[in-house]
XYZ file of C-alpha atoms in Angstrom:
705
model
C -58.211 71.863 4.738
C -57.276 71.513 1.072
C -53.664 70.600 0.286
C -51.036 72.933 -1.444
C -48.972 70.807 -4.019
C -49.849 67.534 -2.120
C -48.850 68.930 0.920
C -50.781 70.170 3.709
C -49.508 73.261 5.717
C -50.397 74.128 9.442
C -49.164 77.148 11.124
C -49.579 76.854 14.841
C -47.811 80.207 15.604
C -45.946 80.725 19.214
C -45.012 76.921 19.543
C -41.330 76.894 20.236
C -39.287 73.937 18.408
C -38.210 72.362 21.841
C -41.710 72.174 22.261
C -42.443 70.453 19.523
C -39.687 68.075 20.003
C -41.083 67.369 23.438
C -44.401 66.645 22.095
C -43.237 64.003 19.728
C -40.837 62.543 22.129
C -44.027 62.446 24.304
C -45.922 60.923 21.885
C -43.263 58.111 21.005
C -43.387 57.174 24.498
C -46.941 57.154 25.218
C -47.163 54.909 21.673
C -44.478 52.440 23.330
C -46.497 52.217 26.448
C -49.549 51.489 24.764
C -47.789 48.654 22.426
C -46.366 47.145 25.498
C -49.647 47.218 27.343
C -51.395 45.321 24.583
C -48.680 42.659 24.189
C -48.524 41.830 28.125
C -52.443 41.600 27.618
C -52.038 39.028 25.080
C -49.594 37.144 27.044
C -51.697 37.075 30.232
C -54.216 35.139 28.054
C -51.819 33.079 26.688
C -50.545 32.128 30.505
C -54.500 31.720 31.458
C -54.802 29.539 28.660
C -51.924 27.284 29.503
C -52.792 27.135 33.283
C -56.326 26.204 32.557
C -55.299 23.648 29.558
C -53.362 21.945 32.709
C -56.441 21.974 35.026
C -58.546 20.474 32.449
C -56.094 17.833 31.309
C -55.187 17.040 35.030
C -59.193 16.543 35.882
C -59.695 15.038 32.695
C -62.025 17.522 31.088
C -62.777 17.903 27.569
C -65.649 19.738 26.941
C -63.964 22.789 26.111
C -60.637 22.695 24.270
C -57.687 25.276 24.396
C -58.606 27.100 21.556
C -61.941 27.367 22.324
C -60.685 28.738 25.866
C -58.524 31.055 24.174
C -61.599 32.760 22.010
C -63.757 32.430 25.547
C -60.794 34.633 27.170
C -60.124 36.986 24.179
C -63.770 37.742 24.284
C -63.778 38.546 28.041
C -60.840 40.912 27.419
C -62.566 42.480 24.358
C -65.287 43.353 26.411
C -63.016 44.988 29.066
C -61.006 47.012 26.572
C -64.130 47.992 24.627
C -66.033 49.347 27.584
C -63.844 49.962 30.267
C -60.765 51.881 28.354
C -59.486 55.057 29.903
C -56.889 56.121 27.822
C -57.066 59.402 25.796
C -58.687 59.744 22.755
C -56.251 60.260 19.590
C -55.703 63.524 17.977
C -56.936 63.799 14.653
C -57.198 66.604 11.670
C -59.232 66.271 8.402
C -57.892 67.207 5.296
C -59.197 67.249 1.842
C -57.390 66.770 -1.287
C -57.458 69.554 -4.046
C -59.395 68.860 -7.140
C -56.795 68.766 -9.084
C -55.190 65.782 -7.177
C -54.706 62.535 -9.218
C -55.825 60.334 -6.330
C -59.625 59.996 -5.611
C -61.631 57.576 -3.552
C -60.773 54.400 -5.378
C -57.021 55.447 -5.394
C -56.242 57.131 -2.406
C -52.358 58.003 -1.992
C -50.103 55.237 -0.448
C -48.327 58.099 1.775
C -49.092 61.642 2.671
C -46.326 64.361 3.392
C -47.547 66.473 5.993
C -45.723 70.000 6.540
C -45.955 71.775 9.743
C -44.445 75.226 9.960
C -44.091 77.113 13.057
C -42.451 80.484 14.262
C -39.780 80.500 16.498
C -38.552 83.519 18.555
C -34.712 83.131 18.810
C -33.282 86.150 20.826
C -36.569 88.346 19.264
C -35.683 87.165 15.983
C -38.563 85.343 14.878
C -37.924 82.472 12.225
C -40.228 80.224 10.252
C -39.364 76.577 10.932
C -40.963 73.725 8.625
C -40.757 70.353 9.327
C -42.247 67.189 7.134
C -43.963 64.318 8.694
C -44.913 61.150 6.838
C -48.314 59.569 7.144
C -49.394 56.071 5.435
C -52.525 54.743 4.236
C -54.005 52.620 6.818
C -57.731 51.871 5.611
C -60.849 53.256 5.833
C -61.791 55.845 8.789
C -64.592 54.106 10.740
C -64.504 55.401 14.292
C -62.464 58.061 14.904
C -63.469 58.563 18.498
C -61.812 55.042 19.381
C -58.989 55.341 21.845
C -55.382 54.413 21.143
C -55.493 50.836 22.876
C -58.190 49.802 20.969
C -56.430 50.452 17.949
C -53.552 49.003 19.035
C -55.444 45.610 19.882
C -56.199 45.354 16.009
C -52.752 43.848 14.722
C -51.618 44.372 11.015
C -53.036 41.364 8.852
C -49.768 40.731 7.308
C -48.629 39.623 11.018
C -50.953 36.815 10.388
C -49.727 35.793 7.040
C -46.167 36.240 7.333
C -45.550 35.552 11.118
C -48.244 33.298 12.793
C -49.422 31.251 9.817
C -46.173 29.638 8.558
C -45.077 27.743 11.743
C -48.731 26.453 12.005
C -48.772 25.447 8.693
C -44.841 23.503 8.675
C -45.677 22.027 12.112
C -48.886 20.162 10.127
C -46.237 18.795 7.231
C -43.344 18.202 9.607
C -45.501 16.267 12.571
C -47.595 14.361 9.720
C -48.184 11.105 10.349
C -47.149 10.108 6.546
C -47.918 6.198 6.980
C -51.621 6.783 7.319
C -51.470 9.775 5.090
C -50.546 7.869 2.066
C -52.467 4.649 2.896
C -55.509 7.104 2.492
C -53.828 9.365 0.052
C -56.622 9.128 -2.626
C -59.505 10.029 -0.175
C -57.554 12.835 0.959
C -56.768 14.394 -2.309
C -60.411 13.751 -3.610
C -61.895 15.611 -0.364
C -59.149 18.286 -0.416
C -59.030 19.085 -3.917
C -62.654 18.524 -5.316
C -64.371 18.365 -1.880
C -63.090 22.176 -1.324
C -64.718 23.396 -4.994
C -67.812 21.631 -4.411
C -68.028 23.403 -1.246
C -66.888 26.718 -2.868
C -69.573 26.620 -5.434
C -72.274 25.327 -2.976
C -71.748 28.121 -0.657
C -71.251 30.708 -3.260
C -74.217 29.525 -5.068
C -76.625 29.679 -1.877
C -75.010 32.995 -1.052
C -75.543 34.717 -4.423
C -79.135 33.869 -4.236
C -79.730 35.314 -0.869
C -77.934 38.519 -1.925
C -80.076 38.920 -5.004
C -83.115 39.151 -2.454
C -81.273 41.512 -0.213
C -80.194 43.736 -3.089
C -83.780 44.020 -4.679
C -85.654 44.318 -1.231
C -83.058 45.215 2.079
C -83.156 48.898 2.195
C -80.105 48.510 4.993
C -77.918 46.917 2.062
C -78.380 49.853 -0.384
C -77.636 51.942 2.197
C -74.279 50.433 2.967
C -73.669 50.080 -0.643
C -73.752 46.334 -0.996
C -75.773 46.559 -4.466
C -72.752 45.442 -6.272
C -72.342 42.225 -4.312
C -71.880 39.782 -7.079
C -71.051 36.710 -7.760
C -67.256 36.688 -7.388
C -67.866 37.839 -3.889
C -70.047 34.959 -3.174
C -67.269 32.709 -4.424
C -64.544 34.373 -2.552
C -66.446 33.929 0.448
C -67.085 30.550 -0.476
C -63.799 29.575 -1.117
C -62.245 31.078 2.224
C -64.879 29.527 4.481
C -64.273 26.377 2.806
C -60.735 26.234 4.411
C -61.412 23.653 7.378
C -59.211 23.568 10.748
C -60.284 21.180 13.091
C -57.400 21.572 15.500
C -59.824 21.140 18.394
C -61.327 17.935 17.145
C -57.835 16.632 16.044
C -56.304 17.312 19.569
C -58.981 15.266 21.477
C -58.827 12.411 18.430
C -54.891 12.278 19.516
C -55.603 12.101 23.287
C -58.375 9.587 22.724
C -56.463 7.492 20.234
C -59.421 7.598 17.866
C -59.071 5.174 14.690
C -55.792 6.136 12.979
C -57.753 6.226 9.395
C -60.454 8.318 10.951
C -57.432 10.523 11.884
C -55.697 10.624 8.875
C -58.719 11.290 6.812
C -59.515 14.229 8.793
C -56.165 15.355 9.397
C -55.280 15.251 5.679
C -57.847 16.743 4.447
C -57.821 19.734 6.517
C -53.785 20.141 5.914
C -54.319 20.238 2.079
C -57.676 21.635 2.025
C -56.533 25.098 3.972
C -53.647 25.152 0.736
C -56.325 24.559 -1.924
C -58.635 27.326 -0.479
C -55.932 29.860 -0.377
C -54.917 29.082 -4.006
C -58.936 28.682 -5.014
C -59.545 32.076 -3.119
C -56.716 33.685 -5.357
C -58.052 32.203 -8.433
C -61.565 33.658 -7.674
C -59.768 37.101 -7.457
C -57.998 36.570 -10.622
C -61.295 35.796 -12.158
C -62.655 38.958 -11.118
C -59.715 40.950 -12.340
C -59.867 39.541 -15.788
C -63.359 39.338 -16.038
C -65.489 41.499 -18.807
C -65.833 45.112 -17.525
C -69.451 45.862 -16.135
C -71.148 44.459 -13.150
C -72.911 41.956 -15.130
C -72.548 38.250 -13.486
C -72.375 36.645 -16.988
C -69.888 34.128 -16.726
C -66.809 34.972 -18.817
C -65.346 31.243 -19.815
C -62.158 33.139 -20.908
C -61.240 34.570 -17.754
C -62.386 31.090 -15.862
C -59.889 29.236 -18.304
C -57.440 31.895 -17.251
C -58.283 31.578 -13.489
C -58.045 27.741 -13.513
C -54.868 28.080 -15.182
C -53.940 30.695 -12.447
C -54.997 27.970 -9.772
C -52.834 25.538 -11.274
C -49.810 27.365 -11.946
C -49.752 28.751 -8.176
C -50.261 25.659 -6.890
C -47.481 23.644 -8.927
C -45.269 26.110 -8.495
C -45.378 26.600 -4.784
C -45.196 22.832 -4.276
C -41.848 22.736 -6.471
C -40.514 25.781 -4.436
C -41.440 23.930 -0.918
C -40.022 20.260 -2.342
C -36.833 22.146 -3.848
C -35.995 24.013 -0.702
C -36.719 20.861 1.325
C -34.380 18.877 -0.611
C -31.559 21.675 -0.990
C -31.756 21.235 3.290
C -31.335 17.883 2.994
C -28.352 17.888 0.930
C -26.954 20.756 2.765
C -27.136 18.584 6.000
C -25.787 15.342 4.322
C -22.840 16.665 2.443
C -21.717 19.099 5.241
C -20.449 18.368 8.824
C -22.658 21.035 10.242
C -24.149 17.885 12.636
C -21.008 18.413 14.525
C -22.747 21.927 15.496
C -26.206 21.070 16.746
C -26.909 25.027 17.294
C -25.712 25.924 13.654
C -27.745 22.789 12.302
C -31.022 23.492 13.959
C -30.552 27.202 12.992
C -30.279 26.314 9.336
C -33.136 24.263 9.625
C -35.154 26.687 10.713
C -33.888 29.620 8.303
C -34.282 27.031 5.109
C -37.909 26.423 6.415
C -38.882 29.630 6.959
C -37.526 31.376 3.656
C -39.308 28.695 1.650
C -42.770 31.150 2.774
C -41.080 34.292 1.993
C -39.337 32.928 -1.388
C -43.162 31.835 -2.615
C -44.760 34.950 -1.586
C -42.039 37.035 -3.243
C -42.542 35.564 -6.343
C -46.484 35.904 -6.186
C -47.187 32.331 -5.318
C -48.549 31.097 -2.116
C -46.275 30.671 0.677
C -48.617 28.223 2.908
C -48.690 25.630 0.106
C -44.863 25.968 -0.240
C -44.204 25.907 3.784
C -46.574 22.802 4.195
C -44.547 20.656 1.318
C -41.166 21.896 2.756
C -42.206 20.500 5.799
C -43.016 17.263 4.660
C -39.978 16.772 2.545
C -37.839 18.269 5.541
C -39.640 15.218 7.886
C -39.390 12.876 4.972
C -35.360 13.308 3.980
C -33.234 16.214 6.187
C -34.659 14.684 9.686
C -32.844 11.711 8.894
C -29.541 13.556 8.351
C -29.856 15.670 11.585
C -27.996 15.025 14.819
C -30.004 13.569 17.495
C -29.722 17.010 19.528
C -31.178 18.707 16.528
C -33.895 16.149 15.900
C -35.218 16.972 19.583
C -34.756 20.818 18.775
C -36.621 21.028 15.967
C -39.579 18.881 16.983
C -39.912 20.798 20.094
C -39.379 24.084 18.576
C -41.906 24.000 15.660
C -44.198 22.157 17.965
C -43.664 25.247 20.466
C -44.121 27.742 17.772
C -47.237 25.946 16.452
C -48.718 26.114 20.007
C -48.299 29.651 20.593
C -49.230 30.871 17.139
C -52.450 28.870 17.033
C -53.497 30.107 20.482
C -52.756 33.721 19.596
C -54.830 33.526 16.880
C -57.764 32.332 18.878
C -57.169 34.906 21.532
C -57.261 37.647 18.577
C -60.363 36.369 17.345
C -62.039 36.391 20.420
C -60.769 40.174 21.101
C -61.456 41.201 17.753
C -65.073 40.844 18.172
C -65.001 43.946 20.253
C -62.051 46.015 19.274
C -62.027 45.862 15.314
C -63.610 48.803 14.080
C -64.459 47.533 10.797
C -67.618 45.159 11.432
C -70.489 45.060 9.260
C -73.087 43.001 11.080
C -76.081 41.503 8.831
C -77.749 38.458 10.765
C -79.613 37.309 8.021
C -76.057 37.090 5.825
C -74.498 34.930 8.897
C -77.602 32.481 9.259
C -77.498 31.940 5.360
C -73.821 31.350 5.466
C -74.247 29.009 8.416
C -76.668 26.975 6.270
C -74.469 27.156 3.284
C -71.590 25.844 4.782
C -73.602 23.093 6.326
C -75.340 22.189 3.146
C -71.549 22.357 1.335
C -69.955 20.144 4.082
C -72.570 17.751 3.402
C -72.557 17.788 -0.547
C -68.677 17.466 -0.037
C -68.429 14.618 2.376
C -71.252 11.952 1.283
C -71.292 11.909 -2.241
C -67.456 11.678 -2.462
C -67.159 9.234 0.293
C -69.771 6.750 -1.892
C -67.883 7.512 -4.906
C -64.384 6.508 -3.429
C -65.984 3.618 -1.661
C -66.808 2.216 -5.121
C -63.026 1.747 -5.455
C -61.932 1.285 -2.109
C -61.145 -1.879 -0.215
C -60.878 -0.236 3.034
C -64.317 1.339 3.024
C -65.019 4.671 4.773
C -67.803 3.641 6.925
C -70.835 5.756 7.588
C -70.107 6.556 11.088
C -66.729 7.884 9.920
C -68.477 10.239 7.368
C -70.865 11.307 10.160
C -67.688 12.385 11.979
C -66.093 14.144 8.928
C -69.078 16.043 8.315
C -68.850 17.266 12.156
C -65.350 17.958 11.755
C -65.753 20.958 9.509
C -64.577 23.447 11.697
C -63.465 26.988 10.348
C -60.326 28.442 12.126
C -57.146 30.464 11.659
C -56.936 30.057 7.633
C -60.503 31.262 7.284
C -59.779 33.923 9.619
C -56.591 35.168 8.290
C -57.830 35.372 4.598
C -60.863 36.975 5.903
C -59.029 39.894 7.855
C -56.419 40.648 4.787
C -58.258 42.829 2.948
C -61.494 44.689 4.656
C -61.433 47.873 3.060
C -64.906 47.547 1.026
C -68.553 46.969 2.894
C -68.605 43.290 1.264
C -65.379 42.540 2.776
C -66.312 43.839 5.960
C -69.408 41.907 5.546
C -67.402 38.608 5.043
C -64.714 39.044 7.848
C -67.605 39.461 10.157
C -69.422 36.257 9.353
C -66.117 34.402 9.218
C -65.304 35.657 12.426
C -68.770 34.577 14.081
C -68.530 30.955 12.639
C -65.323 30.281 13.348
C -66.310 30.907 17.189
C -69.354 28.713 16.930
C -67.733 25.951 15.419
C -64.777 25.770 17.262
C -66.847 26.262 20.673
C -69.803 23.976 19.819
C -68.398 21.576 17.768
C -65.253 21.323 19.563
C -67.203 20.793 22.901
C -69.186 18.270 21.636
C -66.786 16.234 19.944
C -66.458 13.339 23.150
C -70.157 12.909 22.857
C -70.178 12.679 19.186
C -67.976 9.810 19.100
C -69.849 7.877 21.696
C -73.117 8.593 19.966
C -71.512 7.126 16.577
C -69.591 4.528 18.533
C -66.328 5.173 17.113
C -63.310 3.325 18.464
C -61.181 5.177 20.850
C -57.941 3.707 22.953
C -57.089 2.533 19.896
C -53.060 1.782 19.294
C -51.505 2.925 15.911
C -50.443 -0.638 14.712
C -47.394 0.852 13.015
C -46.266 3.752 14.980
C -47.221 4.210 18.599
C -44.225 2.215 20.036
C -44.583 1.417 23.816
C -40.908 2.321 24.931
C -41.851 0.194 28.003
C -43.149 -2.491 26.643
C -40.077 -3.219 24.287
C -37.698 -2.778 27.116
C -39.823 -5.258 29.020
C -39.289 -7.654 26.263
C -35.782 -7.160 25.905
C -35.198 -7.953 29.430
C -37.454 -11.077 29.571
C -35.639 -11.976 26.485
C -32.037 -11.877 28.392
C -33.630 -13.538 31.182
C -34.933 -16.216 29.059
C -31.302 -16.373 27.224
C -29.249 -17.071 30.709
C -31.948 -19.839 31.524
C -31.569 -21.521 27.981
C -27.865 -21.229 28.684
C -28.320 -23.039 32.397
C -30.414 -25.784 30.561
C -27.458 -26.601 28.146
C -24.822 -26.617 30.595
C -26.797 -28.968 32.825
C -27.789 -26.958 35.530
C -30.719 -27.888 37.482
C -34.118 -26.795 36.574
C -35.935 -27.648 39.299
C -38.997 -25.237 39.960
C -38.571 -23.386 36.955
C -41.208 -22.495 34.676
C -40.500 -24.969 31.569
C -42.852 -23.617 29.589
C -41.070 -20.144 29.369
C -38.529 -21.759 26.723
C -39.011 -24.559 24.463
C -36.048 -26.208 22.837
C -36.756 -26.602 18.948
C -35.511 -29.903 17.068
C -32.675 -27.632 15.474
C -31.398 -26.529 18.727
C -32.689 -23.219 18.696
C -35.017 -21.666 21.501
C -38.087 -19.791 20.778
C -40.367 -17.983 22.765
C -44.033 -17.008 21.933
C -45.207 -14.552 24.750
C -49.072 -13.553 24.813
C -49.128 -9.531 25.662
C -51.712 -8.074 27.336
C -53.307 -4.943 26.441
C -51.290 -3.403 29.088
C -48.216 -4.768 28.079
C -48.435 -4.843 24.350
C -45.564 -6.078 22.043
C -44.301 -3.421 19.506
C -46.314 -3.263 16.197
C -45.262 -4.288 12.550
C -43.356 -1.445 11.010
C -44.197 -2.118 7.370
C -47.439 -1.831 5.311
C -48.286 -4.244 2.842
C -47.968 -2.766 -0.483
C -51.759 -3.840 -1.359
C -52.758 -1.136 1.405
C -51.021 1.854 -0.623
C -52.635 3.794 -3.335
C -50.890 2.938 -6.553
C -49.694 5.841 -7.270
C -48.138 6.095 -3.747
C -46.816 2.826 -4.287
C -44.632 3.973 -7.589
C -43.415 6.819 -6.073
C -42.376 4.489 -2.797
C -40.165 2.131 -5.124
C -38.669 5.319 -6.742
C -38.001 7.367 -3.402
C -36.332 4.055 -1.670
C -34.091 3.114 -4.829
C -33.034 6.921 -5.449
C -34.318 9.844 -3.613
C -33.350 8.314 -0.088
C -29.894 7.281 -1.350
C -29.493 10.646 -2.558
C -30.799 13.339 -0.114
C -29.787 11.013 3.162
C -27.438 8.473 4.077
C -30.081 5.327 3.590
C -29.199 2.263 1.879
C -28.681 0.834 -0.768
C -26.548 3.490 -2.403
C -26.713 5.168 -5.863
C -23.654 2.917 -6.821
C -26.213 -0.541 -6.541
C -29.145 1.420 -7.846
C -27.877 3.773 -11.004
C -26.656 2.112 -14.036
C -23.191 1.141 -14.450
C -22.647 4.150 -16.906
C -23.319 6.581 -14.074
C -20.929 4.785 -11.889
C -18.470 7.546 -11.127
C -21.507 10.043 -10.653
C -23.259 7.983 -8.242
C -19.851 7.322 -6.305
C -19.492 11.123 -5.759
C -22.900 11.359 -4.330
C -22.509 8.204 -1.807
C -20.809 9.228 1.497
C -18.699 7.071 3.333
C -21.460 6.573 5.912
C -23.619 4.670 3.265
C -20.701 2.666 2.375
C -19.738 1.641 5.787
C -23.090 0.214 6.689
C -23.150 -3.329 6.832
C -26.746 -4.149 6.159
C -29.027 -1.655 4.269
C -31.053 0.521 6.665
C -34.559 0.500 7.073
C -36.722 -0.022 4.232
C -39.944 1.180 5.532
C -41.655 4.342 5.582
C -42.191 5.053 9.448
C -42.593 8.477 10.495
C -42.084 7.770 13.985
C -38.449 7.872 15.709
C -36.740 4.762 17.093
C -37.559 4.476 20.668
C -34.375 2.907 21.550
C -30.718 2.497 20.009
C -30.949 0.997 16.582
C -28.065 -1.576 17.755
C -30.394 -2.586 20.567
C -33.783 -3.091 18.503
C -33.958 -3.898 14.676
C -36.598 -4.751 12.598
C -36.318 -8.009 10.237
C -37.528 -8.446 7.211
C -39.779 -11.354 7.905
C -43.007 -10.232 9.266
C -44.027 -13.567 11.235
C -45.030 -12.136 14.716
C -48.630 -11.623 15.082
C -49.041 -8.433 16.642
C -52.039 -6.071 18.066
C -54.231 -4.930 15.332
C -55.095 -2.133 17.124
C -58.576 -2.955 18.828
C -58.512 -2.795 22.586
C -58.199 -6.014 24.323
C -56.899 -8.061 21.443
C -53.817 -10.124 22.190
C -50.916 -10.766 19.831
C -47.984 -12.677 20.092
C -44.183 -11.879 20.153
C -41.889 -14.142 18.958
C -38.088 -13.975 20.024
C -35.240 -15.814 18.800
C -32.864 -16.642 21.753
C -30.242 -18.095 19.521
C -30.002 -14.644 17.264
C -29.029 -12.578 20.306
C -25.289 -11.360 20.553
C -23.935 -9.438 23.519
C -25.431 -5.676 22.941
C -27.596 -6.532 20.187
C -31.222 -7.566 21.071
C -33.262 -8.645 17.875
C -37.078 -8.447 17.658
C -38.031 -10.319 14.628
């Protein structure tokens, strides 16, 4: 039915105004009921996932990770919704825009104002009543016969980008093991930037060759309207599918205490790789927009340069926003007394962190990059200013949000296989894409590892390279990029292919991670030599320290030492008593807290020194204060930026860059500058020596050096 003046008119004679209100009210109630049922289904799935995770952990089963369980549960529920749904089908009506309308197939209207007319008989006085309803654009119609619960199970893609992804990415930055991240910073950046670009080009190139064959010989592709599936489409798919998300493998790494350098390489690459893939996908779309008109695939070098500039501008801009918001939060928590109100402090922390994402998105940048670097800055600076209660709250809050969001995404991936109406299945394209990502991953990991090993003192061994190759799972980022736009046949094909690749890699690669670690003979059960503090071990050492101090005092007072273990305390010539205790794997001494400068990348070391002298004293209460590090001419300015808490500290704070909490009170355990103790180096079973200086012990202050 054609519209008149942009508004379509219906004339259902005989329908009363009260009946219309009743129908609208019933429609709203039914929609609310379906929404509640849909959310209840996902909550039940999350509950089942949590209980199954507990069962697997209790039984020490690792062949399926929580994300794989979420997908499997989602697949089961998707089948149930698709084939057993009994809700009434939607009511719908076809309308045709008039020929003189300014809108067309490629430019549909954003909203339609539907004018409904009815005749109301009020005391035998017939009146014409009109009401106008607003209908918004949602996309192409695929299955008008689908039930309402099927449609409700398909969420708005913006929910993934604006609600679910930010806590996942922020948690990755906030919980990052920065020590090992920066130790392998050069390798991580190489894999994340250059490796992602290589993977994008390889995948795009292979698929471009495949699509040329399909466009030429496949009648199905011609029927689907995929004859214009060009190079930019292939590169876009290559960019989004290059976003790795090895959450399954990383969780197993953490449970098994895999070598910290391997963990850092896989985790660091995945974190930065996600951000790079998002910006790279946007750059490819920008290239498509500014390229010369026409369907020719000839390379437009001007468009390439413009897209490259767009990539650098967006990434650097988002990085600046994320870092700026993190620093602003640090200043607010340092120079205000909001720490006296932990609830307000935690709320401010959360709002500032989340607003970073929205700020970047509103400026046409990428919020994922911004919120990632905001999380890193919050952990490095703001966290040190928080009250103890807020430290615990923020860590637990974002850990919980990350867990719920991540599992929700993977459950939805399973459900979407059967409930999403915009699928386009092509087994040939799916197989070609799987082959392309394997080749792209291989040409990413092995050549770059070879080049990196030419300049690295700590080489990346071949079994690490094989494990990194195996760890190239696809997950939430690739899925979110693919589902954001499914309005064309080419994007529908990309989405369906991405969905299957995510499911296959998560279930298969995640399920065989333990076996792969065994086959590659990668060490597990390795304690982190710089961060994995053992509370009981340290407490035990302190208690022994007190006991030996008592024994030493008894000896100096002439008390009887018959039957005592004289090997426990040895008097030195200077009158000091020293103790060397040999630790076992089950009672390991705390590891050293410093990284040798030679272990850090040159650029990181330069930044580390600048950070310790200027940034941390400015943004936290760390020492030395700016009054000691800034030139004398800046004395008043430095004094203004220095807090009483910094001036009141008798000694400089910890100068290392540990990213772990102090496991006991700092007055009980401090770390000396001398690194004389010989500690576990990470290999299971290797012993070390913990040296305790007994005479330096003061009441209430236990010092381990």
